[in-house]
């Protein structure tokens, strides 16, 4: 057992074996339990590391890990709350998200789902969920933007490689510009 008065001792202190547990309630479909290793993210896959961490990710979306959520009432209520939010927001116009979120909170309080927390911390809960909702929209926007940037970058690389190839095969810049319909400055 760990005792605070032994914090500066020279001998080894025994500690409980740590486990990294992550509860997942995202929108992507994943199995009930997934293990992820920190080393899977290392740039140098063959390198030796002094640290390895394994995250045990439990999918707590509706219909997953019911034995786990059945053992902890608050976890079950949290899962129910998030499921109701997802169903309500995904099926309706997100222009009225504040109203929809208030409606879900009212229903959950009425059904005794996180009633104590939602009653006392309503504004904080709403702020957190709205920030997450906006973050997800931002991430989706960034994905789309990055994808279009990648396409444009790839197009530019293809043009540059084609021009180089034609120049290497003896074509003049003006012949390339005429043939490809490029501005002469693109070829130069």
Tab-separated table of C-alpha atoms in Angstrom:
chain	number	residue	atom	x	y	z
A	1	UNK	CA	0.000	0.000	0.000
A	2	UNK	CA	1.169	3.524	-0.756
A	3	UNK	CA	1.613	5.863	2.200
A	4	UNK	CA	2.121	9.568	1.616
A	5	UNK	CA	4.821	9.859	4.304
A	6	UNK	CA	7.011	7.498	2.247
A	7	UNK	CA	6.988	9.646	-0.871
A	8	UNK	CA	10.673	10.502	-0.541
A	9	UNK	CA	11.931	7.099	0.485
A	10	UNK	CA	14.909	5.522	-1.278
A	11	UNK	CA	13.249	2.123	-1.416
A	12	UNK	CA	10.790	1.099	-4.056
A	13	UNK	CA	7.159	1.876	-3.296
A	14	UNK	CA	4.522	-0.639	-4.354
A	15	UNK	CA	1.694	0.730	-6.452
A	16	UNK	CA	-1.434	-0.741	-7.943
A	17	UNK	CA	-1.082	-2.086	-11.479
A	18	UNK	CA	-2.324	0.653	-13.798
A	19	UNK	CA	-4.712	0.087	-16.697
A	20	UNK	CA	-5.624	2.701	-19.246
A	21	UNK	CA	-9.352	2.511	-19.918
A	22	UNK	CA	-11.055	4.661	-22.547
A	23	UNK	CA	-14.820	4.842	-22.951
A	24	UNK	CA	-15.738	5.415	-26.590
A	25	UNK	CA	-19.060	6.923	-27.624
A	26	UNK	CA	-18.142	8.284	-31.050
A	27	UNK	CA	-20.009	7.868	-34.302
A	28	UNK	CA	-17.698	5.349	-35.987
A	29	UNK	CA	-18.674	1.706	-35.580
A	30	UNK	CA	-16.051	-0.159	-33.542
A	31	UNK	CA	-16.088	-3.526	-31.725
A	32	UNK	CA	-17.081	-3.721	-28.062
A	33	UNK	CA	-13.435	-3.769	-26.935
A	34	UNK	CA	-10.388	-2.580	-28.850
A	35	UNK	CA	-6.783	-2.532	-27.690
A	36	UNK	CA	-4.478	0.154	-29.019
A	37	UNK	CA	-0.769	0.303	-28.315
A	38	UNK	CA	1.169	3.533	-28.090
A	39	UNK	CA	3.959	1.895	-30.095
A	40	UNK	CA	1.592	1.565	-33.086
A	41	UNK	CA	1.915	5.333	-33.451
A	42	UNK	CA	5.717	5.428	-33.306
A	43	UNK	CA	7.369	6.762	-36.449
A	44	UNK	CA	10.250	4.292	-36.194
A	45	UNK	CA	8.301	1.023	-35.938
A	46	UNK	CA	11.394	-1.122	-35.515
A	47	UNK	CA	12.964	1.098	-32.884
A	48	UNK	CA	13.350	0.045	-29.281
A	49	UNK	CA	11.269	1.957	-26.786
A	50	UNK	CA	11.410	2.108	-23.034
A	51	UNK	CA	7.698	2.785	-22.881
A	52	UNK	CA	4.646	0.849	-23.993
A	53	UNK	CA	1.097	1.759	-23.103
A	54	UNK	CA	-1.950	-0.261	-24.014
A	55	UNK	CA	-5.298	1.509	-24.072
A	56	UNK	CA	-8.348	-0.690	-23.542
A	57	UNK	CA	-11.126	1.061	-25.441
A	58	UNK	CA	-14.671	0.107	-24.496
A	59	UNK	CA	-17.456	1.014	-26.901
A	60	UNK	CA	-20.276	2.354	-24.726
A	61	UNK	CA	-22.644	3.274	-27.532
A	62	UNK	CA	-26.165	1.848	-27.364
A	63	UNK	CA	-26.153	-1.924	-27.820
A	64	UNK	CA	-22.489	-2.356	-26.850
A	65	UNK	CA	-20.948	-3.605	-23.589
A	66	UNK	CA	-24.307	-3.951	-21.860
A	67	UNK	CA	-22.778	-6.091	-19.117
A	68	UNK	CA	-20.398	-3.234	-18.274
A	69	UNK	CA	-23.043	-0.511	-18.377
A	70	UNK	CA	-25.346	-2.760	-16.350
A	71	UNK	CA	-22.836	-2.762	-13.487
A	72	UNK	CA	-22.639	1.016	-13.166
A	73	UNK	CA	-25.880	3.000	-13.049
A	74	UNK	CA	-24.222	6.362	-13.850
A	75	UNK	CA	-22.402	4.908	-16.852
A	76	UNK	CA	-25.682	3.429	-18.092
A	77	UNK	CA	-27.420	6.788	-17.631
A	78	UNK	CA	-24.594	8.615	-19.389
A	79	UNK	CA	-24.816	6.209	-22.346
A	80	UNK	CA	-28.585	6.693	-22.499
A	81	UNK	CA	-28.184	10.470	-22.387
A	82	UNK	CA	-25.622	10.500	-25.215
A	83	UNK	CA	-27.728	8.091	-27.273
A	84	UNK	CA	-30.749	10.379	-26.942
A	85	UNK	CA	-28.684	13.380	-27.984
A	86	UNK	CA	-27.343	11.577	-31.047
A	87	UNK	CA	-30.779	10.372	-32.122
A	88	UNK	CA	-32.374	13.775	-31.639
A	89	UNK	CA	-29.652	15.885	-33.238
A	90	UNK	CA	-28.955	13.515	-36.149
A	91	UNK	CA	-32.614	13.306	-37.133
A	92	UNK	CA	-33.518	16.976	-36.906
A	93	UNK	CA	-32.500	20.358	-38.148
A	94	UNK	CA	-29.304	21.367	-36.366
A	95	UNK	CA	-30.186	25.059	-36.669
A	96	UNK	CA	-32.187	24.654	-33.441
A	97	UNK	CA	-29.549	22.697	-31.580
A	98	UNK	CA	-29.952	24.649	-28.315
A	99	UNK	CA	-33.672	23.940	-28.279
A	100	UNK	CA	-33.156	20.274	-29.174
A	101	UNK	CA	-30.512	19.853	-26.484
A	102	UNK	CA	-32.747	21.482	-23.877
A	103	UNK	CA	-35.533	19.117	-24.909
A	104	UNK	CA	-33.278	16.057	-24.449
A	105	UNK	CA	-32.090	17.322	-21.058
A	106	UNK	CA	-35.675	17.914	-19.924
A	107	UNK	CA	-36.690	14.404	-21.048
A	108	UNK	CA	-33.702	12.834	-19.281
A	109	UNK	CA	-34.442	14.690	-16.035
A	110	UNK	CA	-38.077	13.580	-16.301
A	111	UNK	CA	-36.951	9.955	-16.875
A	112	UNK	CA	-34.416	10.122	-13.999
A	113	UNK	CA	-31.436	9.803	-16.332
A	114	UNK	CA	-28.556	11.802	-14.853
A	115	UNK	CA	-31.270	13.957	-13.273
A	116	UNK	CA	-29.042	15.135	-10.416
A	117	UNK	CA	-26.193	16.220	-12.694
A	118	UNK	CA	-28.373	17.667	-15.450
A	119	UNK	CA	-30.406	19.679	-12.959
A	120	UNK	CA	-27.378	21.165	-11.200
A	121	UNK	CA	-24.999	21.453	-14.165
A	122	UNK	CA	-27.373	22.051	-17.097
A	123	UNK	CA	-25.492	25.060	-18.501
A	124	UNK	CA	-22.096	23.412	-18.179
A	125	UNK	CA	-23.370	20.224	-19.839
A	126	UNK	CA	-24.912	22.211	-22.687
A	127	UNK	CA	-21.736	24.231	-23.202
A	128	UNK	CA	-19.624	21.066	-23.297
A	129	UNK	CA	-21.917	19.297	-25.755
A	130	UNK	CA	-22.246	22.347	-27.997
A	131	UNK	CA	-18.459	22.745	-28.036
A	132	UNK	CA	-18.102	19.079	-29.007
A	133	UNK	CA	-20.789	19.404	-31.656
A	134	UNK	CA	-19.060	22.431	-33.157
A	135	UNK	CA	-15.698	20.666	-32.949
A	136	UNK	CA	-17.072	17.737	-34.919
A	137	UNK	CA	-18.388	20.072	-37.610
A	138	UNK	CA	-14.999	21.774	-37.692
A	139	UNK	CA	-13.171	18.448	-38.006
A	140	UNK	CA	-15.455	17.409	-40.878
A	141	UNK	CA	-14.824	20.757	-42.561
A	142	UNK	CA	-11.071	20.296	-42.114
A	143	UNK	CA	-11.252	16.797	-43.624
A	144	UNK	CA	-13.062	18.113	-46.678
A	145	UNK	CA	-10.644	21.023	-46.987
A	146	UNK	CA	-7.604	18.767	-46.594
A	147	UNK	CA	-8.994	16.352	-49.162
A	148	UNK	CA	-9.514	19.111	-51.734
A	149	UNK	CA	-6.066	20.527	-50.951
A	150	UNK	CA	-4.586	17.063	-51.461
A	151	UNK	CA	-6.360	16.719	-54.796
A	152	UNK	CA	-5.063	20.101	-55.921
A	153	UNK	CA	-1.555	19.245	-54.750
A	154	UNK	CA	-1.744	15.932	-56.623
A	155	UNK	CA	-2.978	17.703	-59.761
A	156	UNK	CA	-0.102	20.162	-59.580
A	157	UNK	CA	2.399	17.334	-59.106
A	158	UNK	CA	0.972	15.514	-62.135
A	159	UNK	CA	1.252	18.664	-64.277
A	160	UNK	CA	4.831	19.280	-63.129
A	161	UNK	CA	5.824	15.660	-63.794
A	162	UNK	CA	4.198	15.727	-67.246
A	163	UNK	CA	5.988	18.962	-68.152
A	164	UNK	CA	9.330	17.531	-66.929
A	165	UNK	CA	8.787	14.368	-68.937
A	166	UNK	CA	7.984	16.331	-72.107
A	167	UNK	CA	10.987	18.621	-71.584
A	168	UNK	CA	13.205	15.557	-71.052
A	169	UNK	CA	11.901	14.089	-74.306
A	170	UNK	CA	12.978	17.190	-76.223
A	171	UNK	CA	9.795	19.287	-76.401
A	172	UNK	CA	10.194	23.045	-76.133
A	173	UNK	CA	8.265	25.035	-73.506
A	174	UNK	CA	6.117	26.680	-76.184
A	175	UNK	CA	5.298	23.288	-77.781
A	176	UNK	CA	4.271	21.961	-74.348
A	177	UNK	CA	2.156	25.043	-73.618
A	178	UNK	CA	0.409	24.760	-76.994
A	179	UNK	CA	-0.119	21.003	-76.724
A	180	UNK	CA	-1.421	21.018	-73.129
A	181	UNK	CA	-3.258	24.325	-73.215
A	182	UNK	CA	-1.091	25.701	-70.406
A	183	UNK	CA	0.095	29.249	-70.031
A	184	UNK	CA	3.767	29.482	-71.004
A	185	UNK	CA	4.543	30.658	-67.437
A	186	UNK	CA	3.193	27.340	-66.056
A	187	UNK	CA	5.630	25.484	-68.274
A	188	UNK	CA	8.611	27.639	-67.358
